[in-house]
Amino acid sequence: MTRTERATHPRALVKDRSESKSGLDKRVQKNGAGAHGWGSLADEYDHEFAGQVLDDDSDTEAATPAAGSKPIPVRRSSGEPTDEDRESAKQLRAKKDLDLGSIARTSAAVSQSPPKAGLQTAVTDAPSLMCAQTATLPQV
């Protein structure tokens, strides 16, 4: 049987060569509007706006202040410090008993640190932890 005879055989004519042999589709389904199915900026805006509307509705009910409480003023920082800020900074720097250690301990960066005991064990066990973590990672 020659190649031409095989190609004209009824079973060969029924076979769709554009299909994958495994039966799985290799195309990526983007399921969007717009050019090439990726969606448009207007669609993205609609999705974002719809999400914000839902978030705003749920936040306003839970965060309603009590009727007798005063609203807390929110201080917004601009790029330039005000004269009041400069004066308070000068007065703070003029103090002779200024303890920089207490300022550092109360800063946001240090207050989020782990305790020293936990830090020492993490540093000493670092090589064994690295090996254990790489062994348990899922294969992609």
Short mmCIF file of C-alpha atoms in Angstrom, two decimals:
data_model
loop_
_atom_site.label_atom_id
_atom_site.label_comp_id
_atom_site.label_asym_id
_atom_site.label_seq_id
_atom_site.Cartn_x
_atom_site.Cartn_y
_atom_site.Cartn_z
CA MET A 1 0.00 0.00 0.00
CA THR A 2 1.49 3.32 -1.00
CA ARG A 3 1.34 6.56 0.91
CA THR A 4 -1.28 7.95 -1.46
CA GLU A 5 -3.50 4.92 -1.00
CA ARG A 6 -3.26 5.25 2.78
CA ALA A 7 -4.14 8.95 2.62
CA THR A 8 -7.23 8.27 0.54
CA HIS A 9 -8.42 5.43 2.76
CA PRO A 10 -11.82 6.17 4.43
CA ARG A 11 -10.34 6.01 7.95
CA ALA A 12 -7.64 8.52 7.00
CA LEU A 13 -10.21 10.85 5.54
CA VAL A 14 -12.25 10.76 8.77
CA LYS A 15 -9.20 11.56 10.94
CA ASP A 16 -8.81 15.25 11.75
CA ARG A 17 -5.09 16.03 11.72
CA SER A 18 -5.60 19.43 13.33
CA GLU A 19 -6.56 17.75 16.62
CA SER A 20 -3.91 16.89 19.18
CA LYS A 21 -3.09 13.18 19.52
CA SER A 22 -3.67 13.41 23.26
CA GLY A 23 -7.08 15.00 22.76
CA LEU A 24 -6.13 18.09 24.77
CA ASP A 25 -6.48 21.54 23.27
CA LYS A 26 -3.20 23.50 23.07
CA ARG A 27 -4.90 26.87 22.61
CA VAL A 28 -5.08 29.32 25.49
CA GLN A 29 -8.65 30.39 26.14
CA LYS A 30 -8.56 34.06 26.99
CA ASN A 31 -12.32 34.55 27.22
CA GLY A 32 -12.17 38.30 26.86
CA ALA A 33 -13.58 40.99 24.68
CA GLY A 34 -11.56 43.27 22.48
CA ALA A 35 -8.61 42.55 20.25
CA HIS A 36 -7.43 38.92 20.24
CA GLY A 37 -9.74 38.02 23.13
CA TRP A 38 -7.66 39.73 25.82
CA GLY A 39 -10.32 42.29 26.72
CA SER A 40 -10.42 46.05 26.47
CA LEU A 41 -9.57 48.84 28.87
CA ALA A 42 -13.24 49.70 29.18
CA ASP A 43 -13.98 46.14 30.38
CA GLU A 44 -11.15 46.37 32.91
CA TYR A 45 -12.52 49.69 34.18
CA ASP A 46 -15.98 48.18 34.54
CA HIS A 47 -14.62 45.25 36.56
CA GLU A 48 -12.59 47.52 38.83
CA PHE A 49 -15.46 49.95 39.36
CA ALA A 50 -17.88 47.13 40.17
CA GLY A 51 -15.42 45.76 42.74
CA GLN A 52 -14.98 49.17 44.36
CA VAL A 53 -18.72 49.68 44.63
CA LEU A 54 -19.10 46.33 46.40
CA ASP A 55 -16.17 47.07 48.73
CA ASP A 56 -17.47 50.55 49.58
CA ASP A 57 -20.91 49.23 50.54
CA SER A 58 -19.55 46.65 52.97
CA ASP A 59 -17.00 49.00 54.60
CA THR A 60 -19.38 51.88 55.35
CA GLU A 61 -21.74 49.77 57.43
CA ALA A 62 -19.03 48.33 59.68
CA ALA A 63 -16.98 51.51 60.10
CA THR A 64 -19.78 53.91 61.08
CA PRO A 65 -18.64 55.82 64.21
CA ALA A 66 -20.82 56.11 67.29
CA ALA A 67 -23.17 59.10 67.43
CA GLY A 68 -21.46 60.73 70.46
CA SER A 69 -17.83 60.37 69.39
CA LYS A 70 -15.79 63.12 67.75
CA PRO A 71 -14.31 62.51 64.34
CA ILE A 72 -10.56 61.95 64.49
CA PRO A 73 -8.72 64.51 62.37
CA VAL A 74 -6.52 62.93 59.75
CA ARG A 75 -3.26 64.71 59.19
CA ARG A 76 -2.08 64.51 55.63
CA SER A 77 1.60 65.00 55.03
CA SER A 78 2.67 67.11 52.11
CA GLY A 79 6.13 67.19 50.57
CA GLU A 80 7.19 70.29 52.54
CA PRO A 81 7.17 70.40 56.36
CA THR A 82 5.18 73.24 57.87
CA ASP A 83 6.59 75.92 60.19
CA GLU A 84 4.91 74.17 63.10
CA ASP A 85 6.70 70.91 62.22
CA ARG A 86 10.04 72.70 62.00
CA GLU A 87 9.56 74.36 65.40
CA SER A 88 8.62 71.09 67.09
CA ALA A 89 11.64 69.37 65.49
CA LYS A 90 13.97 72.15 66.74
CA GLN A 91 12.56 71.86 70.27
CA LEU A 92 12.98 68.09 70.21
CA ARG A 93 16.60 68.34 69.02
CA ALA A 94 17.42 71.02 71.62
CA LYS A 95 16.76 68.59 74.48
CA LYS A 96 19.96 67.30 76.06
CA ASP A 97 18.41 64.14 77.54
CA LEU A 98 17.17 62.80 74.21
CA ASP A 99 17.38 58.99 74.17
CA LEU A 100 17.78 57.71 70.62
CA GLY A 101 17.53 54.11 71.81
CA SER A 102 13.99 54.59 73.08
CA ILE A 103 13.02 56.27 69.82
CA ALA A 104 14.48 53.36 67.87
CA ARG A 105 12.71 50.77 70.05
CA THR A 106 9.34 52.42 69.51
CA SER A 107 9.72 52.89 65.77
CA ALA A 108 7.52 50.89 63.43
CA ALA A 109 10.43 49.05 61.81
CA VAL A 110 11.74 47.64 65.09
CA SER A 111 8.38 46.97 66.70
CA GLN A 112 7.54 44.44 63.97
CA SER A 113 10.71 42.37 64.52
CA PRO A 114 10.57 38.82 65.88
CA PRO A 115 11.79 38.20 69.44
CA LYS A 116 15.54 37.70 69.90
CA ALA A 117 15.22 34.06 71.05
CA GLY A 118 13.34 33.09 67.90
CA LEU A 119 15.84 35.00 65.78
CA GLN A 120 18.81 33.05 67.18
CA THR A 121 17.24 29.65 66.46
CA ALA A 122 16.27 30.71 62.97
CA VAL A 123 19.83 31.81 62.20
CA THR A 124 21.45 28.65 63.59
CA ASP A 125 18.99 26.32 61.87
CA ALA A 126 19.07 28.16 58.54
CA PRO A 127 20.95 25.50 56.49
CA SER A 128 18.75 22.66 57.71
CA LEU A 129 15.60 24.71 57.14
CA MET A 130 16.66 25.55 53.62
CA CYS A 131 17.13 21.88 52.78
CA ALA A 132 13.81 20.93 54.34
CA GLN A 133 11.94 23.69 52.54
CA THR A 134 13.32 22.84 49.13
CA ALA A 135 12.39 19.20 49.60
CA THR A 136 8.76 20.03 50.40
CA LEU A 137 8.16 22.51 47.59
CA PRO A 138 5.60 21.33 45.03
CA GLN A 139 6.93 20.53 41.60
CA VAL A 140 5.58 22.79 38.91
#
